[in-house]
GROMACS .gro file of C-alpha atoms in nm:
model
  376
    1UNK     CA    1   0.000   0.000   0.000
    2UNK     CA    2   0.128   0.334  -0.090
    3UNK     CA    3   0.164   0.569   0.201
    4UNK     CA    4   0.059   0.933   0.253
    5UNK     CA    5   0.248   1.061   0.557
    6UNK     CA    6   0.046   1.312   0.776
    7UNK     CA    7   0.243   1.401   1.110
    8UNK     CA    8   0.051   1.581   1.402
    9UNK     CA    9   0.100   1.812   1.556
   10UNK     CA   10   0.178   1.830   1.948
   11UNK     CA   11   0.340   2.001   2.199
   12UNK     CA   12   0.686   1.927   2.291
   13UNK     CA   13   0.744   1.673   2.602
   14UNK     CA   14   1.081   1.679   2.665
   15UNK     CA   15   1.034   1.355   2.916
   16UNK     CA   16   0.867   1.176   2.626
   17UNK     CA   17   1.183   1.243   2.336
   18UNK     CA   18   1.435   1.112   2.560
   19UNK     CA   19   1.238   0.821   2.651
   20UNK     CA   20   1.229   0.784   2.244
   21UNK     CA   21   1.542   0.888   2.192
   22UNK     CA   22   1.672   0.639   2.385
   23UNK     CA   23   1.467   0.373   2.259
   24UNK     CA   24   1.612   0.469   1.921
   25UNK     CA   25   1.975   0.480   1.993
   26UNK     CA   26   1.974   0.107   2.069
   27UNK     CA   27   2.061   0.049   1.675
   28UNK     CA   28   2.408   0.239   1.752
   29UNK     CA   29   2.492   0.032   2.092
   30UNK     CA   30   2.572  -0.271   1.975
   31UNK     CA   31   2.818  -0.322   1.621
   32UNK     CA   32   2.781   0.008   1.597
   33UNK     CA   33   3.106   0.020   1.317
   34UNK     CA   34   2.937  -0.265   1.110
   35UNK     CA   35   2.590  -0.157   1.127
   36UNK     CA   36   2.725   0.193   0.949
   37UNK     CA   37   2.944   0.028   0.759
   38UNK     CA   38   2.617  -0.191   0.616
   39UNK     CA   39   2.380   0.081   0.604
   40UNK     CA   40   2.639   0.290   0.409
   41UNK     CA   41   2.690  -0.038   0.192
   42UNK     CA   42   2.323  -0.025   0.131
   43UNK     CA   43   2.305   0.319  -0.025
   44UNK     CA   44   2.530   0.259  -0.260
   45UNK     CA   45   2.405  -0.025  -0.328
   46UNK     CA   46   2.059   0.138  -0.434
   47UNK     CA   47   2.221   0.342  -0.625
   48UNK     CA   48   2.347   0.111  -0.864
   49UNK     CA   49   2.157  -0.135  -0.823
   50UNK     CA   50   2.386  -0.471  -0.890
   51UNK     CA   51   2.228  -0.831  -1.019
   52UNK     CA   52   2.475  -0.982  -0.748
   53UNK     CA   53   2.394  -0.793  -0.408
   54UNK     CA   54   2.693  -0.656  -0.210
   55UNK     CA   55   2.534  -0.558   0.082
   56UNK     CA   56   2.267  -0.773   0.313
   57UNK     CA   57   1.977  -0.560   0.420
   58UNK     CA   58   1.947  -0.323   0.715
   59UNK     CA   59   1.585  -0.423   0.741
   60UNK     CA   60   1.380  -0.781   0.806
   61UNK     CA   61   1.035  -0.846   0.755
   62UNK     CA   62   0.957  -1.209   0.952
   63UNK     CA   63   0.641  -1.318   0.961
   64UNK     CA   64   0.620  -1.510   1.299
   65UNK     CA   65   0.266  -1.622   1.281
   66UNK     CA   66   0.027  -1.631   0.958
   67UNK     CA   67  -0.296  -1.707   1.104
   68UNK     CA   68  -0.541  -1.448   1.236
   69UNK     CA   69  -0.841  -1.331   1.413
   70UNK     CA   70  -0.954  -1.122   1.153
   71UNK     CA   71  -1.156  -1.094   0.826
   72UNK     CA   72  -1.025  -0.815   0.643
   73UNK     CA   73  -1.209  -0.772   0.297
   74UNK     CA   74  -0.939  -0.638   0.128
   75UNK     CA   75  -0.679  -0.866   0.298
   76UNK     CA   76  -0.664  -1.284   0.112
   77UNK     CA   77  -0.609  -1.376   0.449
   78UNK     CA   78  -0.939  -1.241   0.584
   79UNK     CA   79  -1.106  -1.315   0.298
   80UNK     CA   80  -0.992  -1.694   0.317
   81UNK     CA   81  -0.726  -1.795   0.068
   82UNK     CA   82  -0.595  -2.118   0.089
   83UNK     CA   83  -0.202  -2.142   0.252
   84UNK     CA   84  -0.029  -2.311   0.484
   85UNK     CA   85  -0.045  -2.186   0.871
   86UNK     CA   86   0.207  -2.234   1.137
   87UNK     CA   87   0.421  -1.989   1.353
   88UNK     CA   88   0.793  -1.962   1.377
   89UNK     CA   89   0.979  -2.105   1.649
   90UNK     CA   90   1.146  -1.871   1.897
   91UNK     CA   91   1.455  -2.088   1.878
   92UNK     CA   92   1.446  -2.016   1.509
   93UNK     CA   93   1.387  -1.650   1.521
   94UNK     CA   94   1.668  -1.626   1.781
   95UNK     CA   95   1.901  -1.776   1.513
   96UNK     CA   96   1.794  -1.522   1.254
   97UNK     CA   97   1.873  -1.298   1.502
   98UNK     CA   98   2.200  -1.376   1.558
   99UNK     CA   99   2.286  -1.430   1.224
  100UNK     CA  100   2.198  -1.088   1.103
  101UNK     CA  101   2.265  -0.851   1.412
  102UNK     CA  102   2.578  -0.690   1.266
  103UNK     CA  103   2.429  -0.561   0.976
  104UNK     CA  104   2.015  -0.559   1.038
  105UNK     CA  105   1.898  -0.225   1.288
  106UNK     CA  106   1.507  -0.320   1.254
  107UNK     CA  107   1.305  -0.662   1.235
  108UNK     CA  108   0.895  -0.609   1.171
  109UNK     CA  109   0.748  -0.885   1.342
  110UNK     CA  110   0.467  -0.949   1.115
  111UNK     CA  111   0.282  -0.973   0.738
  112UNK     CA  112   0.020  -1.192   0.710
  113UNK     CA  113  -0.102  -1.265   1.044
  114UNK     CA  114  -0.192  -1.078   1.405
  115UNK     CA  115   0.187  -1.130   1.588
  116UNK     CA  116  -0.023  -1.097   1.923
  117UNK     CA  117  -0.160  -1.429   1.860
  118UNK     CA  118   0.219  -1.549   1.914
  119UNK     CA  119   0.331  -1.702   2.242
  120UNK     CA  120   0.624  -1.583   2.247
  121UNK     CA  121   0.614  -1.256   2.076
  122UNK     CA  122   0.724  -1.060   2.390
  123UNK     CA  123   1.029  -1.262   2.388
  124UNK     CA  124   1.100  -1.206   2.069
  125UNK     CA  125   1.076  -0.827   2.098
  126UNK     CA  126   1.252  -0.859   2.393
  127UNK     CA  127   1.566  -1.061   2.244
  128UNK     CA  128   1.579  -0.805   1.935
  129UNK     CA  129   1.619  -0.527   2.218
  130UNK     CA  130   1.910  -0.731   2.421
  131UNK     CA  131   2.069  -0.745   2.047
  132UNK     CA  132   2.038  -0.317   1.966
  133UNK     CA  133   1.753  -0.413   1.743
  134UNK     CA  134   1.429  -0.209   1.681
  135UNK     CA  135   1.139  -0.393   1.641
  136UNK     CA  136   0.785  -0.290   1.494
  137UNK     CA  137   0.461  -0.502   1.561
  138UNK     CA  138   0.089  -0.383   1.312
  139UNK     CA  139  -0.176  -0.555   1.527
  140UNK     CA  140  -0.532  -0.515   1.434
  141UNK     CA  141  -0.615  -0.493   1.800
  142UNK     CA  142  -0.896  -0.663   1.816
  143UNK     CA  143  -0.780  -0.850   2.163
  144UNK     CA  144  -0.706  -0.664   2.435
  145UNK     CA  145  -0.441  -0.840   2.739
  146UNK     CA  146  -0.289  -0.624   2.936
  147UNK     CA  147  -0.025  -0.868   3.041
  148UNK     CA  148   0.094  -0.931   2.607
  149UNK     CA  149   0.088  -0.519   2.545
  150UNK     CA  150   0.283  -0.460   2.905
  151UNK     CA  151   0.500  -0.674   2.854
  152UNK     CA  152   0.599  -0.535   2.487
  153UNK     CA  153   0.643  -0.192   2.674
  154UNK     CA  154   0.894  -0.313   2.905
  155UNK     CA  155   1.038  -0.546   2.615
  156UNK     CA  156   1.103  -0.166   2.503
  157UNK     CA  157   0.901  -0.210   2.144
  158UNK     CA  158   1.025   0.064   1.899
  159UNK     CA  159   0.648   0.086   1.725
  160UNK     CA  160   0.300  -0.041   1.789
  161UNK     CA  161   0.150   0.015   1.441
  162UNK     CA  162  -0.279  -0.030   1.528
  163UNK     CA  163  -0.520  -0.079   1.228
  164UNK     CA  164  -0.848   0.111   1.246
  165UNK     CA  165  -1.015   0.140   0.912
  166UNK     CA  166  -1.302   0.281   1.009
  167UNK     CA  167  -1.415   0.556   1.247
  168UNK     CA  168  -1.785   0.418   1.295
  169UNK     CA  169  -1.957   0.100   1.340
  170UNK     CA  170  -2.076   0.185   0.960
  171UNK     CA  171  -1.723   0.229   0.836
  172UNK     CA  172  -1.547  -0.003   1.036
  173UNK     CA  173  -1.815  -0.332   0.920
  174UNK     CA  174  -1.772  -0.228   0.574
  175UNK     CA  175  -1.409  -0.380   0.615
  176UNK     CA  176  -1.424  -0.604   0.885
  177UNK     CA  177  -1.771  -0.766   0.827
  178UNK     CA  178  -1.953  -0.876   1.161
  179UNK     CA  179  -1.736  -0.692   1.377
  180UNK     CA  180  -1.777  -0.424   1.592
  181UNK     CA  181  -1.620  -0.077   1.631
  182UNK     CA  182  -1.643   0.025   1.940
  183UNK     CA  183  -1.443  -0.277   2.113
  184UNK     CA  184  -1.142  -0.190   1.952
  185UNK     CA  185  -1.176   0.167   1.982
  186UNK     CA  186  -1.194   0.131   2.318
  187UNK     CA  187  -0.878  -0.138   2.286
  188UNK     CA  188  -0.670   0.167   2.149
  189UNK     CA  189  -0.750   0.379   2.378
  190UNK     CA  190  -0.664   0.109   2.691
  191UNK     CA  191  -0.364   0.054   2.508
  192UNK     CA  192  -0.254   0.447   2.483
  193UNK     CA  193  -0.363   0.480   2.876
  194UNK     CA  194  -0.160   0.193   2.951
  195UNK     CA  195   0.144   0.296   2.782
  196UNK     CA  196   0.129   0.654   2.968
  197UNK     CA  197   0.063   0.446   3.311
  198UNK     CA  198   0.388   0.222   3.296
  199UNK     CA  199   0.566   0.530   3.138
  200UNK     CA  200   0.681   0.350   2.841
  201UNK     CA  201   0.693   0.622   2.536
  202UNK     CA  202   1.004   0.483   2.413
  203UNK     CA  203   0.737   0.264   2.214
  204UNK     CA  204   0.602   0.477   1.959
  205UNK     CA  205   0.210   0.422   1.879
  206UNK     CA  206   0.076   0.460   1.553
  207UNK     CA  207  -0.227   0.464   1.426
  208UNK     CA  208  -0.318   0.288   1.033
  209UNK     CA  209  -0.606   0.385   0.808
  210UNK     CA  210  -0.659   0.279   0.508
  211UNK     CA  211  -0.855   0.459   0.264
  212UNK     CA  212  -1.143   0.325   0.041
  213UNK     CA  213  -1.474   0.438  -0.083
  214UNK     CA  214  -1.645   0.340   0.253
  215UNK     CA  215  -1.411   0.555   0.502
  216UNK     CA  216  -1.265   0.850   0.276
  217UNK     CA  217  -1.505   1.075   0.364
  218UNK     CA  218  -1.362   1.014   0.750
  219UNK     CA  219  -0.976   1.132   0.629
  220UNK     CA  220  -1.065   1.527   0.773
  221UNK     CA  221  -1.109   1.337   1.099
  222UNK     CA  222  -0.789   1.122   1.174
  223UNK     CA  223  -0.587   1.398   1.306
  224UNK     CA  224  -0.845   1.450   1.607
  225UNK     CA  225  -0.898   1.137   1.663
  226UNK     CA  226  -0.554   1.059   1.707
  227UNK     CA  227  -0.507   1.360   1.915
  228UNK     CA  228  -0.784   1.253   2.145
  229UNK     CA  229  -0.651   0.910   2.202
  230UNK     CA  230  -0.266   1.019   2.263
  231UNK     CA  231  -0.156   0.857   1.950
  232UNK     CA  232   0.168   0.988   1.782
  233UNK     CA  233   0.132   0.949   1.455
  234UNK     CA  234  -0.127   0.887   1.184
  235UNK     CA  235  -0.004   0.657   0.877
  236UNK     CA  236  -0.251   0.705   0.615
  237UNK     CA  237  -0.272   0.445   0.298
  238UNK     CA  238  -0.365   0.436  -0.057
  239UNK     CA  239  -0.534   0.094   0.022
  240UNK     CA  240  -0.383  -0.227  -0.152
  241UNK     CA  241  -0.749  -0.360  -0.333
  242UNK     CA  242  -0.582  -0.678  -0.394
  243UNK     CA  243  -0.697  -0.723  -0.799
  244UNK     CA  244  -0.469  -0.970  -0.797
  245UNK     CA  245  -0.611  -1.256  -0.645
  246UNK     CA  246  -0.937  -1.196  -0.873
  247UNK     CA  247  -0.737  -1.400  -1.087
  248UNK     CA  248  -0.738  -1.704  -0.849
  249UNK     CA  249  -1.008  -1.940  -0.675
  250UNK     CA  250  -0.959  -1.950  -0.322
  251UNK     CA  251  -0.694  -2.241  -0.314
  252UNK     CA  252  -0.477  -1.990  -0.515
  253UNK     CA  253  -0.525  -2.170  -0.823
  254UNK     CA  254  -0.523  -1.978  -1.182
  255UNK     CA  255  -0.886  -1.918  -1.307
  256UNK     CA  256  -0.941  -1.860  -1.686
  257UNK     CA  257  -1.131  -1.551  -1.774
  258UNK     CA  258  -1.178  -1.442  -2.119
  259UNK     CA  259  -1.210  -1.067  -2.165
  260UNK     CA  260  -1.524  -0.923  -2.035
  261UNK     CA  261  -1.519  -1.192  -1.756
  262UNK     CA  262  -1.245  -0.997  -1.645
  263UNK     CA  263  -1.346  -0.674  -1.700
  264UNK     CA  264  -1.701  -0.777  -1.506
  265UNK     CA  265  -1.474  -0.893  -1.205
  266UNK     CA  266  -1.263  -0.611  -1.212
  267UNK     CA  267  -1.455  -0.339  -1.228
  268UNK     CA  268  -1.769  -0.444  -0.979
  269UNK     CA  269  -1.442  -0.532  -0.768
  270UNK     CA  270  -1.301  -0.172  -0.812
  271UNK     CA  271  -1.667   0.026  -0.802
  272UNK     CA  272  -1.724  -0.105  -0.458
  273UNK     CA  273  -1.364  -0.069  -0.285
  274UNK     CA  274  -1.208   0.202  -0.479
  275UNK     CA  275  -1.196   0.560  -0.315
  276UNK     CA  276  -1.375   0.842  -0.512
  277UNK     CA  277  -1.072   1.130  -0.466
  278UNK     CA  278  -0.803   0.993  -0.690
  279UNK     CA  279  -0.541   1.135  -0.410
  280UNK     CA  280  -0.610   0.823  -0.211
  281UNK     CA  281  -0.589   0.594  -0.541
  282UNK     CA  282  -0.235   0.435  -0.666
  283UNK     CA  283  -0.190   0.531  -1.022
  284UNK     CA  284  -0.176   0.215  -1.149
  285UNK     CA  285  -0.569   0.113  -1.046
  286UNK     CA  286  -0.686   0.406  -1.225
  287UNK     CA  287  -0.499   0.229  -1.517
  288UNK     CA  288  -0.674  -0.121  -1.440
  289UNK     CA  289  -0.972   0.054  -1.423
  290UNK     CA  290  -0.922   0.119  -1.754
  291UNK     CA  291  -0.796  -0.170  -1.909
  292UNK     CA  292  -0.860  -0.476  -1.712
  293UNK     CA  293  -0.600  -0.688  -1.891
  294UNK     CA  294  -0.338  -0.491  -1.732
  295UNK     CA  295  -0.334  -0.782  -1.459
  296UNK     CA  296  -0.191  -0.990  -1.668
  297UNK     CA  297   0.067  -0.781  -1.754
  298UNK     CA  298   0.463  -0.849  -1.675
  299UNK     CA  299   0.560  -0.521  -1.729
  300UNK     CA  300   0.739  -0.304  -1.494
  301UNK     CA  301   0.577  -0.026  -1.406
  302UNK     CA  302   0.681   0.051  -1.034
  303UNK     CA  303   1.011   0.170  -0.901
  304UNK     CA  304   1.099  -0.122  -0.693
  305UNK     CA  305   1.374  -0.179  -0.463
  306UNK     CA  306   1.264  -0.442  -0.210
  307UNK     CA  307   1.495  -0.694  -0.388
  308UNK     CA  308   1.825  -0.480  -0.267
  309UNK     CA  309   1.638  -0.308   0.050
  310UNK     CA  310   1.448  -0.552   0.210
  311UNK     CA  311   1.400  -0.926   0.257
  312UNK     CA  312   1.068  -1.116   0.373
  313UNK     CA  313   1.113  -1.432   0.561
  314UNK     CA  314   0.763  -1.689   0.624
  315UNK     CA  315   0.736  -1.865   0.931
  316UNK     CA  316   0.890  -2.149   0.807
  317UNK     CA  317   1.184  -1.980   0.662
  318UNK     CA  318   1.122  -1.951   0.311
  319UNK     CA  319   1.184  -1.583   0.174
  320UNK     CA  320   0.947  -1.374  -0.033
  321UNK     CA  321   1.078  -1.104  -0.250
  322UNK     CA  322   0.824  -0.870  -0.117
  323UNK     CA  323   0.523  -0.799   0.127
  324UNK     CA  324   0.299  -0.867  -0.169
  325UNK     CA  325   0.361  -1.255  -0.145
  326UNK     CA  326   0.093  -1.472  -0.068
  327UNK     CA  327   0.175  -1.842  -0.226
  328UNK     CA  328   0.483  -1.936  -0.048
  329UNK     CA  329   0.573  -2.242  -0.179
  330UNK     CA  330   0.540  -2.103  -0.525
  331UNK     CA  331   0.721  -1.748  -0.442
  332UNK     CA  332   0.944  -1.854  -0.199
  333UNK     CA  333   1.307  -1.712  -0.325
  334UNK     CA  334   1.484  -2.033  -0.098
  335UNK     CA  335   1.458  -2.097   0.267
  336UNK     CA  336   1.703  -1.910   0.523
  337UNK     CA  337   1.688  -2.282   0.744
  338UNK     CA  338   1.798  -2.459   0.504
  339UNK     CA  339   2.041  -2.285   0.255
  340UNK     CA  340   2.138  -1.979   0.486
  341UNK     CA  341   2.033  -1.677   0.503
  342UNK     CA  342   2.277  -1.492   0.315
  343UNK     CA  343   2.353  -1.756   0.065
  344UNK     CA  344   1.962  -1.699  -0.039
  345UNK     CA  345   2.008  -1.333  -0.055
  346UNK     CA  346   2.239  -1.388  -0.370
  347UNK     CA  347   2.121  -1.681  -0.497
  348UNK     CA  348   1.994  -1.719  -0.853
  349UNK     CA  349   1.608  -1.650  -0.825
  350UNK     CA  350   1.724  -1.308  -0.569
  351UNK     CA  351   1.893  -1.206  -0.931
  352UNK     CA  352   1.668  -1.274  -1.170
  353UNK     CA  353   1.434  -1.064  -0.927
  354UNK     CA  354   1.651  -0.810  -0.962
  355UNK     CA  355   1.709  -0.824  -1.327
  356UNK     CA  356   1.363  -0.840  -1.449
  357UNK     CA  357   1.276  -0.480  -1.209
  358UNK     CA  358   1.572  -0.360  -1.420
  359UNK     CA  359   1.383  -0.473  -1.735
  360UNK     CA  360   1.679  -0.681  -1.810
  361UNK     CA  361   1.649  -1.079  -1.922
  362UNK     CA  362   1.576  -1.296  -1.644
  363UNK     CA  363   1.460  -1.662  -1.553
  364UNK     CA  364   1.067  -1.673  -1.560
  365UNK     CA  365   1.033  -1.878  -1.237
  366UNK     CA  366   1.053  -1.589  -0.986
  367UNK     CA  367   0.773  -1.373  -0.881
  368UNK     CA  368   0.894  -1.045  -0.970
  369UNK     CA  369   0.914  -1.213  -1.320
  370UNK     CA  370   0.464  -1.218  -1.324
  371UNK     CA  371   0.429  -0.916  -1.088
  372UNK     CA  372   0.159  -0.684  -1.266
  373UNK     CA  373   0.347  -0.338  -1.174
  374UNK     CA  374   0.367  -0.414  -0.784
  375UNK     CA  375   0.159  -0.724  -0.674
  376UNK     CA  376  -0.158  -0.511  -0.659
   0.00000   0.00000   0.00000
């Protein structure tokens, strides 16, 4: 999803930056010379943009649990897509860990599923912290435990990122069929109260909206409402519609459409999701709009850079080029268990990603190779 950054404004607590401030700083404790060394590897490396990587990423995505409690429309998991479940070890995350902490600052502890569902995600948190890591968790906070959010406070969380897609129970059902607004509303605000209670502002709270015809006209409001609730910052989304997958049956299997099939599915698809004001629309649905048969397009129409940036591991280890992926077994770049972590950042399919975002000839048995612009 394409995001539109709108900061808020609020008065200056010099108690609160420090707290953050410090929280922040933990990236520069430990391998402080090889962390700058890496992140000054990686901008160069962006810059020219090599088929054969020369630095490993600054940033991991890890997925550490894919199920959830959830039914986001816009989401394949909430919607029901077929794929494997399961949760990553802490034993194996540790590992990861380990392997990476002298070049990777910042892990984001989640993708496809609600992290809070995982056991041991306070340890996890908790270990990245004891290693100078930041961490970021994107709950949809539809739980509330006092005893899970606490103890990511005092595991010294960099960012709590909390999904709320709707700013009425009108709104908020339109996206989340079935389920109620007010709970988690009142979830945020137990979570900002308990935050200020135990002191912990080194974790910064965040709130996510994503906009579609249902909510837009609720955009004037965020800022408020995120003043109201002591939230400190407001990430705002071009929503991700997902066309994609209106291209597969629900066990992620190719359907065969001719023409105005597609256009039919596309376009009732689009008419009830898309957001009127073309500000919260990525350019390249307007163009789908238009010409349905765009989804099956290979070309590259996005400036891309997860493949040098970023990487994307599953909970069992298999790595995705990008947040986008939703069929491991057939996107899945190699697995960081078995053939090592940075032995899969280089390895054959990692190139050919690269290659074909360069528009340069590649092997046709990588994702990137059948992405339609960005995996919308």
């Amino acid at each position: 999803m394409a995001q539109l950054a709108i900061p808020r404004r609020r008065r200056f607590a010099p108690a609160k930056f420090l707290k953050r401030f410090r929280n922040r700083s933990l990236r520069y404790r430990r391998y402080p010379v090889s962390r700058v060394l890496a992140w000054l590897q990686t901008k160069k490396q962006l810059r020219e943009l090599p088929d054969q990587a020369f630095a490993f990423p600054n940033r991991l995505y890890i997925d550490i649990i894919n199920s959830c409690n959830s039914n986001c429309q816009l989401c394949p998991t909430g919607v029901g897509y077929k794929h494997a479940l399961g949760r990553m070890s802490l034993e194996q995350f540790k590992s990861i860990i380990d392997q990476t902490k002298r070049k990777v600052w910042f892990v984001g502890l989640h993708s496809w599923g609600e992290p809070t569902l995982h056991p041991d995600l306070v340890e996890m948190v908790r270990y990245c912290t004891s290693q100078g890591v930041l961490t970021n968790v994107s709950s949809n906070i539809h739980t509330y435990s006092e005893e899970v959010y606490a103890g990511l406070f005092k595991a010294r969380l960099s960012n709590l990122s909390m999904s709320l897609h709707g700013l009425s129970q009108e709104t908020y059902e339109a996206y989340r069929p079935g389920m109620k607004y007010e709970p988690n509303r009142a979830n945020m605000e137990r979570i900002s109260k308990l935050r200020d209670r135990l002191g912990a502002h080194g974790t910064a709270l965040d709130m996510v909206f994503a906009v579609t015809r249902f909510n837009e006209h609720e955009v004037p409001l965020l800022k408020d409402f995120c003043g109201r609730y002591g939230i400190d910052s407001l990430t705002l989304y071009k929503a991700s519609y997902n066309a994609r997958f209106l291209l597969k049956d629900m066990n992620l299997r190719d359907v065969s459409l001719d023409p105005q099939q597609l256009r039919d599915r596309v376009r009732k698809h689009l008419d009830k999701w898309m957001a009127k004001d073309p500000q919260y629309v990525m350019p390249r649905y307007l163009d789908i709009y238009e010409n349905p048969e765009l989804l099956l397009s290979t070309e590259v129409t996005e400036d891309c850079r997860d493949p040098w940036n970023l990487m994307y591991i599953t909970y069992n280890g298999d790595v995705s080029p990008c947040c986008g992926s939703y069929d491991y077994g057939k996107d899945a770049l190699g697995n960081v268990f078995r053939d090592g972590i940075f032995d899969v950042w280089n390895n054959r399919k990692y190139q050919d990603s690269r290659r074909h975002l360069k528009k340069e000839p590649c092997g046709q048995d990588t994702l990137c190779a059948s992405c339609p612009g960005a995996l919308y």
